[in-house]
Structures are given as C-alpha cells and as structure tokens.
Amino acid sequence: PRLAQRGVRDADPRCNPAAAAATSTSREKGARHIVIATTAAVPWMTGTAVNPAVRALHLAGRFGERLEVVLLLPWIDEADQKVVNPGAEVFPDKAAHRRFVEAYLADMGRVAGVGTPAVRVEFYDGVYAQDIGSILPVGDFTAAVAPSSRDVLLLEEPEHLTWYYTGPSLVGSFRYVAGVMHTNYIAYAREFGLAGPAKALFLFHYNRWVVGAHCHRVVKLSDAVQPLPRQVTCNVHGVRNAFVDVGKAVAAAEPGKEPFERHAYFVGKALWTKGWKQLVQLVKFAHKENGDKLQMDWYGGGEDMPAIKKTVEADEAFENVYVHGKAEDHINLQKYKVFVNPSSSDVLCTATAEALAMGKIVLILEHPSNTFFESFSNCLTFSTPKEFCEQFEKTKSMTPKHLSDDELHRLSWDAATDRLLESIRVDGDVEVRRNWDQLMMRVHQAVCRVLMPHAVRRKMKLLKGKPAQGEESRDEKREEKAVVVEEPAVAKKEAAAEKEAAAEKAAAAEKLAAAEKPAVAEKPVVAEKSAVDEKLGAVASQEKLPSSVEIQKLEKMYELSPKEELEEEVDQEEVDEVASLLALAHGSE
C-alpha cells in the first residue's frame, strides 16, 4: 500500500492483479492462482453460470501456466436440480456434474478460439431455497479450495454468496477479494407485494454491509446496481465468438438479399420480473391505443411460464404473439431481425449484447442497465409505451447496419477481460482494511446464524456425518449442550436403578443357579460375540457392581437358550466366565 501511495502502483501485485498474474512474485513455480466462485452452474444456461465459465477460460488462455484458474460451482441434489432446471440432465453426484462442466468448457474453449486451457472445477454444497428463489451456499463455500490456491478470489454475485456466509473471513483467507455484481435483487424485492418497499430498503443496506465486509473491490456491470463500498462501474462481460461470426456472416450477405425471415422476438427466463410483465403491458397498450396487434415470438422457460401463457391466450391483443414455452440457446435464433427487451430489472442483459453481435437491431428501455449499448449503431431506445410503439413501427423499414471493428471488439471477451483486469486494480488506501469492516463482518456472521433460511439449515442437518466444510449447524451445537446438561440427571437415574437392583438380588441368584446346573446339556448361543467381549472387558474392569441397566444389556447380549442348537463350538471357559460375571452382578457368591 505504501508503494501504491507513492505512485508505484504496479510494483505491488495486490494493487494490480493483472500484473500479478503475469509475474511470479512469491509463488511456487512462478504461478499465481485465481478462484472464480459463482452461484449457478451449467447446464442451467443462466448468466451467472455461463459468464463465469467463459471468464475462467479466457483468463486461463491468456496467462497459461502463469495462472491457475479454479471454477467454484454450487452442487445441489437431484431433487433441487429438477426444480431449478426442469427437463435438463440430472447428475447423481459431483463427479458426474464435474465431467459435464469439463466437457462444456472444452467445447467452449474450441469455439472461443482459446483452445482447451486448464480450468480446475470444484464444487461447494448448495441448496435451492424456494422462498428466495435462489441457490444458497451451505457452510463455507471456499472449503474446497486448497491453501496453496488461496491467492485471488473473484466472487460472481458477492452479495448472494455472502448473505448467509458463516465461514472464516474471506479477506483474511485470500490475498485479494473482488466481486462482480450480476443481479439487481433490490428491483426483485420491490415486487413482493405490500412488503416489497420495506424488503428493498432492508436489502439495500444489507448488501452494502456484506459487500463492504468481504470485498476489497466490487465491480458493477452498470449503475442499475445500488451504490456500494469501493465500487467501480464497468461492463466486464463479453459474448461468445460464435455470435460475432453470425454478425460477420450477416454483413457479408449478398446485397438485396434479406438475411432475416421473421421480425421481432424476446428471449429470457420466464419470470414476470425479467421483462415479461413489461412486454405484456406494451402489447396491450399498442392494441388499446392504435388497434395494432404486434407480431412477436417469445422464448423462455421458468416457473411463471404457465401464467404467461394463460395471460396471452385470454386476450385478443396477443393474436400475433407466439409464446414458445421452452428455453432456447440464443445462437439458434438467427432468423429474427429485431430483439425487444423492455426489462428494467437487469443489471446488464447478456442477450442484448448477443443480439447486437449477431447484427440485429435491439429495441431496449432507456435505463442505466442499457447505457453500455446506447452507443451502438443498431440500438434504439424508448422511455414510454408510446415511444415503444413508434420505434417498433420504425424497425419494420430499417436495415441493420454493419458493425464496425471497434464495436465488434467491445463486445468480445478479450475486451471484457481487459476491462476486468483494469477494473479490479486498486489504490493503496483501498487495500488497507478498515477496522469497522472487520467488526461488521463478525457481527454479520452472528446475525447469519440466527436468520439462516430453513432450507440451508435443513441441508446442513442432512450433511451431518459429512461435515458441511467444517461448519456446524446450530441444531448440532444445541444437541451437544443438551448432552452435557443431561449427564448429571442420567447419573442420578442410574444410582436409583442400582438400589432397586439390590432388592432383586436374591431372586436373580436363584435364577442364575438354576441356569448353571450340569443337567443342561445344551450350550448357550452366543449373539454378537465381539460385542460381548468388549462388554466383558468393560464390566470386569469396574471396581463396583454394574448398574441394572448394564445387567439387562449383558443378559440380552448373552442369553441362555437351551432350546436352540449351536451353529459353531463355543469356548466353555468363556461361557463359565460370563455366567460367573452375571452371578457376581446379582450378588451371588
């Protein structure tokens, strides 16, 4: 930090992770390490699953052996997988899921032109919380990371990963921690009925709390995200080369030949909050004000799809709208000319960037989340329903312009990686951890143990016997305390049982004497011989007589049953020893 304050910023690798990755400062074999932790994994084709995977590939491809890249993904059980991504492949264990992710990375690497760089895939235990609608980590999500790899930690959705984090300090476990904000959770919180504004206000301050406590630097993809400590705003996402290749093919099409078969479409996860609600309102407005029945195709899969279809089928305004009730890879939608996206809940819509790269016109809301796209030649914006109708009509006669080399480069992952490395560069005064942040981190962990969602607590109990990365649940601790408290009471009960046993000694002695008579030809049956041996040693080593509880256990383990035949020969001396020990326990000479 002192070097950075004097202007020698690149001299300290902590202040410039880009330079750190390219140097061999104090690391074995000259390699640095970066762990990219995220909240979703393929085959769930969501932004928090795909973008971190592609980012890992490009970092590994750029620095090669100088940088070891670990992709840290959530593992959820089969039941949760079916809820999160219906119809997709279900993995019985982490090994099967790892093989799928590695194959996906290999395919993506070939498509992206970076080959097949080495990216190590690790998993942390997670659970799908239905009430929150998100995958949450269970315990310490960094436990799978070896101590030698705890160098740079990049948190994709840092607030999401640390809402209920109770593990060790991240800024204490890693040399440098940066976060990338993907999702505008406050916008979603506002949709929760009458309590929405209150939840949004709470989440606003809670996000500032956890991000400030766990990150040295946080990158906002756009200013649609709330203000945060130590923030910088920059789009650090790119699009796959496959989308750029489609755009180049469109530009190379023969003059006069229309490369697009259909007009407008929308693609996105089928949640009302992801732009679908605004789409419905805009189509209804166009029909009410102008009598127009807008022609569009809508693609998406998700929990709100049945309700969306029901709304569309019940209104004649949607006569020219066709809803495809399934998720579709955007690369397969090349036949459309105009991509419509009225969403205001996105931080930065990846689908908009992909549509621009494919040479399409994009019609998007004038909103902070879309600032990055407004400078592109094929971008049209609107701020009111009336403007939307005017712009939609305008697109019918428009021909998309060819993207310039600069525009294509800005959309690429190479440019996005450059922007990331520059964005997470920090100044010296930022590197110094404030005591207040450290205190708030400890308070946050205490609060998490109280507010932890039921789904997370239940999963931690299921992992009992397989510790959840060293994290004990509150229920386990409560059980341990209960055992300690109950020990004196158990001792009193045993003492009372011993007194009762003294009154029964005479009758027990007669019973045992009859059992030892030589008239009995049969030999006793031994049940669980190893357990009896262990109990014999334990009881024989006691200086006082065993309690009635011990007697009952011993008799049950070693019953005298003359009616049954022995399956194997038993040592008579051992039989005599057991009989004598039982006689001693009941007070017989």
XYZ file of C-alpha atoms in Angstrom:
589
model
C 0.000 0.000 0.000
C 2.797 2.478 0.784
C 4.303 1.866 -2.650
C 0.936 2.478 -4.228
C 0.510 5.750 -2.353
C 3.830 6.914 -3.785
C 2.552 6.164 -7.278
C 4.405 2.860 -7.744
C 1.106 1.055 -8.142
C 2.296 -1.716 -10.440
C 5.084 -2.686 -8.036
C 2.623 -4.289 -5.617
C 0.810 -7.262 -7.186
C -2.078 -6.832 -4.756
C -2.739 -3.399 -6.293
C -2.644 -4.684 -9.847
C -3.936 -8.251 -10.267
C -3.215 -8.038 -13.992
C 0.480 -7.511 -13.320
C 0.307 -10.041 -10.506
C -0.927 -12.755 -12.831
C 1.852 -12.029 -15.296
C 4.633 -12.156 -12.710
C 5.964 -14.812 -10.379
C 6.007 -12.887 -7.114
C 6.461 -15.167 -4.129
C 4.525 -18.058 -5.641
C 5.767 -21.579 -6.159
C 6.937 -22.223 -9.729
C 6.056 -18.657 -10.666
C 2.284 -19.351 -10.817
C -0.492 -17.227 -9.363
C -3.957 -18.522 -8.531
C -7.457 -17.166 -9.047
C -10.645 -18.778 -7.760
C -13.871 -17.775 -9.539
C -16.867 -18.582 -7.317
C -20.400 -18.270 -8.661
C -24.000 -19.116 -7.776
C -25.069 -21.326 -10.713
C -23.641 -23.995 -12.991
C -24.332 -25.340 -16.470
C -26.461 -26.965 -17.818
C -28.554 -24.182 -16.272
C -27.958 -21.652 -19.047
C -28.230 -18.527 -16.919
C -25.834 -15.588 -16.891
C -24.270 -16.490 -13.545
C -23.463 -19.966 -14.880
C -22.245 -19.164 -18.396
C -20.355 -15.875 -17.949
C -18.069 -17.032 -15.084
C -17.246 -20.210 -17.037
C -16.261 -18.244 -20.138
C -14.333 -15.742 -17.997
C -12.353 -18.618 -16.478
C -11.492 -19.922 -19.955
C -10.222 -16.559 -21.186
C -8.135 -15.898 -18.071
C -6.579 -19.359 -18.280
C -6.000 -18.991 -22.014
C -4.392 -15.587 -21.666
C -1.902 -16.350 -18.881
C -1.361 -20.079 -19.409
C 0.856 -21.733 -16.799
C 1.439 -18.429 -15.023
C -2.120 -18.502 -13.665
C -4.012 -21.444 -12.187
C -7.773 -20.920 -12.558
C -10.302 -22.670 -10.310
C -14.018 -22.506 -11.144
C -16.018 -22.977 -7.931
C -19.637 -24.018 -8.561
C -22.657 -24.929 -6.412
C -23.664 -28.572 -6.081
C -27.355 -29.230 -5.374
C -29.047 -32.611 -5.007
C -31.132 -34.272 -7.704
C -34.470 -33.016 -6.362
C -33.262 -29.400 -6.428
C -31.754 -29.850 -9.897
C -35.177 -30.804 -11.259
C -36.731 -27.672 -9.741
C -34.011 -25.273 -10.881
C -33.695 -26.574 -14.441
C -36.674 -28.779 -15.413
C -36.036 -31.198 -18.248
C -32.252 -30.844 -18.130
C -29.786 -33.617 -17.375
C -29.733 -34.635 -13.714
C -26.428 -35.561 -12.053
C -26.341 -38.147 -9.241
C -23.089 -36.839 -7.758
C -20.407 -34.166 -8.044
C -18.154 -36.359 -10.180
C -20.803 -36.698 -12.898
C -21.518 -32.975 -12.839
C -17.788 -32.191 -12.994
C -17.415 -34.310 -16.130
C -20.268 -32.407 -17.770
C -18.810 -28.999 -16.874
C -15.346 -30.011 -18.096
C -16.793 -31.179 -21.424
C -18.718 -27.892 -21.705
C -15.540 -25.896 -21.029
C -13.653 -27.906 -23.644
C -16.338 -27.182 -26.259
C -16.496 -23.508 -25.307
C -12.714 -23.218 -25.451
C -12.617 -24.537 -29.008
C -15.452 -22.219 -30.081
C -13.860 -19.202 -28.362
C -10.535 -19.867 -30.055
C -8.604 -20.230 -26.801
C -8.050 -23.973 -27.153
C -8.607 -26.071 -24.055
C -6.851 -24.213 -21.229
C -6.656 -25.930 -17.871
C -9.514 -24.847 -15.597
C -9.976 -26.861 -12.418
C -13.628 -27.412 -11.478
C -14.578 -27.653 -7.812
C -17.953 -27.711 -6.051
C -19.390 -26.421 -2.807
C -22.571 -27.745 -1.198
C -25.624 -25.670 -2.018
C -29.394 -25.819 -1.692
C -32.253 -24.262 -3.632
C -34.242 -22.002 -1.291
C -37.788 -21.918 -2.653
C -38.802 -18.869 -0.625
C -35.877 -16.855 -2.026
C -35.804 -18.461 -5.473
C -32.011 -18.832 -5.439
C -29.262 -21.362 -4.818
C -27.580 -20.623 -1.493
C -24.234 -21.965 -0.223
C -24.275 -24.312 2.760
C -21.452 -23.610 5.196
C -18.077 -22.358 3.968
C -18.236 -22.353 0.162
C -14.441 -21.876 -0.086
C -13.598 -25.045 1.876
C -12.847 -26.975 -1.336
C -10.056 -24.513 -2.205
C -6.609 -25.743 -1.172
C -4.475 -23.381 0.972
C -1.942 -23.112 -1.857
C -4.656 -21.719 -4.178
C -5.934 -19.003 -1.821
C -4.489 -16.092 -3.743
C -7.122 -14.056 -5.640
C -10.841 -14.717 -5.121
C -13.373 -13.385 -7.646
C -16.937 -13.535 -6.353
C -19.572 -13.594 -9.077
C -22.540 -12.134 -7.173
C -20.658 -11.356 -3.930
C -23.793 -10.286 -2.063
C -25.593 -13.521 -2.974
C -22.658 -15.702 -1.892
C -22.275 -13.938 1.479
C -25.865 -13.229 2.561
C -25.688 -16.200 4.955
C -21.947 -16.838 4.987
C -20.632 -18.028 8.366
C -17.185 -19.296 7.356
C -13.798 -17.716 8.011
C -13.001 -14.195 6.859
C -12.624 -14.134 3.077
C -10.301 -11.124 3.139
C -8.273 -12.978 5.761
C -8.179 -16.271 3.847
C -7.288 -14.791 0.432
C -4.745 -12.151 -0.513
C -7.260 -10.241 -2.610
C -11.058 -10.460 -2.985
C -13.063 -8.786 -5.767
C -16.737 -9.062 -6.631
C -18.818 -8.701 -9.805
C -22.448 -7.653 -9.296
C -24.712 -9.504 -11.761
C -28.240 -9.065 -10.422
C -30.463 -6.214 -9.281
C -32.024 -8.018 -6.326
C -33.499 -4.783 -4.993
C -35.685 -4.499 -8.114
C -36.963 -8.025 -7.464
C -37.590 -7.269 -3.790
C -39.867 -4.368 -4.703
C -42.208 -6.809 -6.450
C -43.069 -8.624 -3.188
C -46.479 -7.036 -2.669
C -47.083 -4.526 0.104
C -43.908 -5.570 1.921
C -41.804 -5.036 -1.204
C -40.548 -1.497 -0.446
C -39.576 -2.476 3.098
C -37.720 -5.559 1.847
C -35.952 -3.485 -0.804
C -34.820 -0.967 1.827
C -33.516 -3.721 4.089
C -31.704 -5.421 1.196
C -30.139 -2.110 0.127
C -28.338 -1.733 3.462
C -27.704 -5.472 3.902
C -25.931 -5.686 0.516
C -23.702 -2.739 1.409
C -22.897 -4.469 4.678
C -21.824 -7.853 3.278
C -20.011 -6.492 0.215
C -18.073 -3.992 2.330
C -17.137 -6.706 4.812
C -15.974 -9.320 2.300
C -14.525 -7.486 -0.743
C -11.530 -5.261 -1.437
C -13.154 -4.112 -4.679
C -16.581 -4.586 -6.280
C -17.397 -4.156 -9.981
C -20.918 -3.120 -11.027
C -21.852 -4.091 -14.573
C -23.988 -0.948 -14.722
C -25.364 1.753 -12.475
C -28.644 -0.132 -12.249
C -26.964 -1.651 -9.191
C -27.140 0.253 -5.907
C -24.145 2.259 -4.603
C -21.620 0.023 -2.837
C -18.369 0.450 -0.895
C -15.196 0.550 -3.031
C -17.192 0.287 -6.273
C -16.369 0.784 -9.919
C -18.873 0.608 -12.821
C -17.747 -1.335 -15.884
C -19.169 -3.990 -18.208
C -16.782 -6.907 -17.752
C -18.878 -9.356 -19.802
C -18.473 -10.291 -23.434
C -20.164 -12.504 -25.992
C -19.034 -15.773 -27.490
C -17.174 -15.636 -30.777
C -19.985 -17.685 -32.314
C -22.310 -14.667 -32.062
C -19.715 -12.396 -33.661
C -19.291 -14.899 -36.506
C -23.051 -14.749 -37.140
C -22.832 -10.957 -37.336
C -19.983 -11.145 -39.821
C -21.978 -13.579 -41.953
C -24.930 -11.176 -41.971
C -22.655 -8.336 -43.044
C -21.255 -10.466 -45.864
C -24.701 -11.372 -47.215
C -25.422 -10.607 -50.851
C -26.817 -7.116 -51.467
C -30.587 -7.111 -51.725
C -30.914 -10.496 -50.040
C -32.820 -10.340 -46.756
C -30.911 -12.387 -44.147
C -33.817 -12.371 -41.691
C -37.001 -14.430 -42.060
C -39.004 -13.052 -39.128
C -39.302 -9.663 -37.469
C -39.225 -9.366 -33.640
C -38.631 -11.645 -30.663
C -37.755 -11.745 -26.986
C -35.770 -14.386 -25.091
C -35.306 -14.629 -21.350
C -36.071 -16.637 -18.246
C -39.845 -16.881 -17.767
C -40.236 -14.726 -14.666
C -42.586 -11.770 -14.593
C -39.787 -9.648 -13.135
C -37.421 -10.413 -16.063
C -39.226 -8.206 -18.603
C -42.295 -10.356 -19.280
C -44.620 -8.101 -17.313
C -43.492 -5.063 -19.326
C -43.874 -6.994 -22.600
C -47.486 -7.818 -21.791
C -48.219 -4.204 -20.885
C -46.658 -2.847 -24.091
C -48.605 -5.221 -26.349
C -51.836 -4.311 -24.578
C -51.048 -0.599 -24.904
C -50.386 -0.875 -28.640
C -53.709 -2.654 -29.158
C -55.663 -0.222 -26.988
C -54.169 2.987 -28.398
C -53.652 2.114 -32.067
C -55.530 -1.124 -32.593
C -52.213 -2.776 -33.527
C -51.604 -6.431 -32.846
C -47.839 -6.569 -32.566
C -46.166 -9.604 -34.098
C -43.518 -11.177 -31.860
C -42.183 -14.553 -30.748
C -41.329 -15.021 -27.079
C -38.878 -17.678 -25.846
C -38.183 -18.743 -22.301
C -38.603 -21.383 -19.636
C -39.332 -20.856 -15.971
C -41.853 -21.052 -13.176
C -44.044 -18.193 -14.477
C -44.486 -19.647 -17.967
C -47.935 -21.211 -17.276
C -49.247 -17.856 -16.041
C -47.709 -16.042 -19.018
C -49.347 -18.416 -21.495
C -52.678 -18.063 -19.732
C -52.482 -14.263 -19.972
C -51.627 -14.355 -23.667
C -54.361 -16.840 -24.557
C -57.050 -14.814 -22.769
C -56.583 -11.517 -24.679
C -57.086 -10.847 -28.389
C -54.291 -8.254 -28.295
C -51.836 -11.180 -28.356
C -53.260 -12.738 -31.513
C -49.918 -12.314 -33.320
C -47.767 -13.227 -30.326
C -46.500 -16.793 -30.119
C -45.099 -17.983 -26.796
C -42.538 -20.799 -27.025
C -42.699 -22.449 -23.625
C -39.083 -23.514 -23.541
C -35.620 -22.051 -23.100
C -33.645 -21.670 -26.312
C -29.974 -21.029 -26.925
C -29.806 -17.522 -28.350
C -27.424 -18.624 -31.095
C -30.300 -20.612 -32.640
C -32.481 -17.515 -33.118
C -30.658 -16.064 -36.115
C -33.778 -15.669 -38.287
C -35.083 -12.614 -36.393
C -34.217 -9.006 -37.216
C -35.254 -7.155 -34.029
C -34.610 -8.078 -30.406
C -37.047 -6.417 -27.986
C -36.126 -6.081 -24.306
C -38.213 -3.793 -22.054
C -36.777 -5.164 -18.795
C -35.789 -2.728 -16.059
C -34.603 -5.367 -13.567
C -31.452 -6.406 -15.445
C -28.035 -5.161 -14.424
C -26.702 -5.770 -17.924
C -28.605 -8.009 -20.328
C -26.305 -10.548 -21.983
C -28.992 -11.318 -24.577
C -28.890 -7.694 -25.766
C -25.126 -7.908 -26.318
C -25.540 -11.215 -28.169
C -28.250 -9.746 -30.417
C -26.021 -6.777 -31.302
C -23.129 -9.122 -32.069
C -25.372 -11.091 -34.466
C -26.058 -7.908 -36.424
C -29.631 -7.401 -35.196
C -31.486 -4.247 -34.230
C -32.163 -4.006 -30.482
C -35.121 -2.090 -29.088
C -34.456 -1.553 -25.394
C -35.617 0.570 -22.473
C -33.784 3.807 -21.739
C -32.331 2.688 -18.424
C -28.957 2.644 -16.573
C -28.644 -1.080 -17.286
C -28.514 -0.313 -21.031
C -26.030 2.578 -21.013
C -23.253 0.395 -22.452
C -25.367 -0.449 -25.530
C -26.700 3.015 -26.381
C -23.601 3.968 -28.381
C -24.032 1.075 -30.853
C -25.382 1.976 -34.283
C -28.140 -0.678 -34.248
C -29.542 0.311 -30.852
C -32.946 2.028 -30.450
C -34.278 3.110 -27.050
C -37.658 4.126 -25.655
C -38.817 5.584 -22.340
C -42.638 5.450 -22.664
C -45.116 2.973 -24.172
C -45.916 5.488 -26.893
C -42.240 5.763 -27.869
C -42.023 1.977 -27.920
C -44.857 1.762 -30.458
C -43.209 4.422 -32.642
C -39.800 2.736 -32.540
C -41.296 -0.708 -33.161
C -43.022 0.624 -36.281
C -39.745 2.247 -37.372
C -37.867 -1.074 -37.220
C -40.120 -2.551 -39.912
C -38.443 -0.405 -42.560
C -34.930 -0.421 -41.104
C -31.978 -2.431 -42.313
C -29.373 -3.267 -39.638
C -26.042 -1.532 -40.112
C -22.794 -3.466 -40.288
C -20.904 -3.325 -37.001
C -17.543 -1.591 -37.042
C -14.372 -3.347 -35.909
C -14.402 -1.243 -32.745
C -17.986 -2.277 -31.943
C -17.184 -5.948 -32.505
C -14.107 -5.698 -30.288
C -16.048 -4.022 -27.468
C -18.493 -6.930 -27.458
C -15.737 -9.588 -27.342
C -14.494 -11.475 -24.294
C -10.948 -10.324 -24.987
C -12.030 -6.721 -24.420
C -14.128 -7.771 -21.413
C -11.096 -9.470 -19.843
C -9.032 -6.311 -20.353
C -11.761 -4.258 -18.663
C -11.960 -6.707 -15.746
C -8.244 -6.631 -15.017
C -8.254 -2.841 -15.129
C -11.403 -2.543 -13.001
C -10.166 -4.636 -10.104
C -6.934 -2.655 -9.922
C -6.969 -0.937 -6.522
C -5.312 2.063 -4.935
C -3.249 1.827 -1.781
C -5.778 3.379 0.541
C -8.396 0.855 -0.589
C -6.104 -2.062 0.195
C -5.959 -1.180 3.886
C -8.795 -2.967 5.648
C -10.778 -0.740 7.963
C -11.419 -1.924 11.497
C -15.085 -1.087 11.002
C -15.387 -3.599 8.138
C -13.771 -6.300 10.231
C -16.171 -5.632 13.089
C -19.198 -5.642 10.798
C -18.051 -8.957 9.302
C -18.096 -10.586 12.745
C -21.491 -9.104 13.547
C -22.780 -10.300 10.193
C -21.705 -13.872 10.909
C -23.529 -13.802 14.235
C -26.673 -12.497 12.562
C -26.461 -15.192 9.865
C -26.633 -17.953 12.440
C -29.980 -16.554 13.543
C -31.501 -15.589 10.169
C -30.287 -18.595 8.179
C -33.095 -19.857 5.875
C -34.797 -23.114 6.750
C -33.623 -24.780 3.520
C -29.970 -24.099 4.357
C -30.365 -25.263 7.954
C -32.113 -28.447 6.829
C -29.349 -29.215 4.295
C -26.717 -28.749 6.981
C -28.521 -31.308 9.128
C -28.633 -33.732 6.195
C -24.877 -33.335 5.846
C -24.432 -34.361 9.479
C -21.808 -37.053 9.485
C -20.390 -35.433 6.331
C -19.421 -32.050 7.825
C -20.514 -29.103 5.708
C -16.991 -27.746 5.185
C -16.325 -27.608 8.941
C -19.470 -25.619 9.641
C -21.676 -26.927 12.438
C -25.351 -26.122 12.431
C -26.975 -24.527 15.453
C -29.046 -27.676 15.960
C -25.896 -29.814 16.274
C -24.425 -27.453 18.864
C -27.692 -27.435 20.755
C -27.651 -31.242 20.875
C -24.097 -31.234 22.280
C -25.095 -28.787 25.004
C -28.133 -30.907 25.827
C -25.924 -33.970 26.332
C -23.705 -32.074 28.774
C -26.706 -30.820 30.728
C -28.348 -34.251 30.877
C -25.315 -36.139 32.215
C -25.974 -35.410 35.975
C -29.611 -36.465 35.586
C -28.567 -39.737 33.974
C -26.174 -40.444 36.851
C -28.986 -39.986 39.392
C -31.238 -42.369 37.474
C -28.508 -44.999 37.403
C -27.978 -44.695 41.171
C -31.707 -45.235 41.761
C -31.664 -48.232 39.453
C -28.789 -49.774 41.440
C -30.789 -49.501 44.659
C -33.731 -51.254 43.043
C -31.409 -53.982 41.819
C -30.244 -54.759 45.363
C -33.776 -55.742 46.312
C -33.931 -58.212 43.440
C -30.586 -59.944 44.118
C -31.980 -62.960 45.872
C -34.435 -63.863 43.135
C -31.819 -63.288 40.463
C -29.348 -65.576 42.279
C -31.821 -68.453 42.251
C -32.486 -67.990 38.566
C -28.785 -67.993 37.697
C -28.077 -71.006 39.923
C -30.710 -72.996 38.059
C -29.197 -71.989 34.767
C -25.748 -73.278 35.852
C -26.935 -76.818 36.727
C -24.990 -79.548 34.828
C -28.286 -81.196 33.811
C -28.455 -78.778 30.936
C -26.779 -80.498 28.029
C -27.112 -77.734 25.535
C -24.642 -74.905 25.334
C -25.631 -71.251 25.239
C -25.938 -69.424 21.965
C -23.552 -66.530 21.510
C -25.054 -63.440 19.903
C -22.647 -60.802 18.672
C -19.513 -62.312 20.160
C -17.307 -59.288 19.552
C -19.762 -57.007 21.318
C -19.885 -59.393 24.319
C -16.095 -59.484 24.519
C -15.973 -55.712 24.609
C -18.665 -55.545 27.299
C -16.952 -58.252 29.375
C -13.764 -56.252 29.471
C -15.569 -53.058 30.348
C -17.627 -54.600 33.178
C -14.800 -56.729 34.556
C -12.579 -53.675 34.890
C -15.088 -51.897 37.155
C -14.370 -51.928 40.861
C -18.060 -51.634 41.792
C -21.009 -53.726 40.652
C -22.611 -52.722 37.345
C -25.972 -50.999 37.323
C -29.227 -52.759 36.492
C -29.105 -51.118 33.088
C -25.751 -52.798 32.376
C -27.091 -56.121 33.660
C -30.061 -56.032 31.340
C -27.848 -55.191 28.360
C -25.438 -58.023 29.224
C -28.215 -60.583 29.641
C -29.791 -59.556 26.360
C -26.471 -59.856 24.534
C -25.686 -63.262 26.033
C -28.945 -65.173 26.552
C -29.040 -68.762 27.879
C -31.233 -70.584 25.374
C -31.119 -74.402 25.748
C -33.799 -74.912 23.074
C -31.594 -73.669 20.254
C -28.758 -75.579 18.599
C -25.287 -74.063 18.338
C -24.051 -73.340 14.827
C -20.439 -73.417 15.984
C -18.491 -74.592 19.041
C -18.111 -72.037 21.854
C -15.276 -71.963 24.368
C -16.690 -73.388 27.648
C -14.332 -71.245 29.707
C -15.802 -68.139 28.114
C -19.322 -69.410 28.914
C -18.365 -70.002 32.540
C -16.812 -66.531 32.750
C -19.990 -64.897 31.539
C -22.154 -66.914 33.939
C -19.852 -66.050 36.858
C -19.895 -62.375 35.926
C -23.711 -62.372 35.837
C -23.792 -64.104 39.221
C -21.401 -61.516 40.616
C -23.557 -58.716 39.209
C -26.611 -60.087 41.051
C -24.759 -60.619 44.351
C -24.305 -64.390 44.088
C -21.140 -65.974 45.536
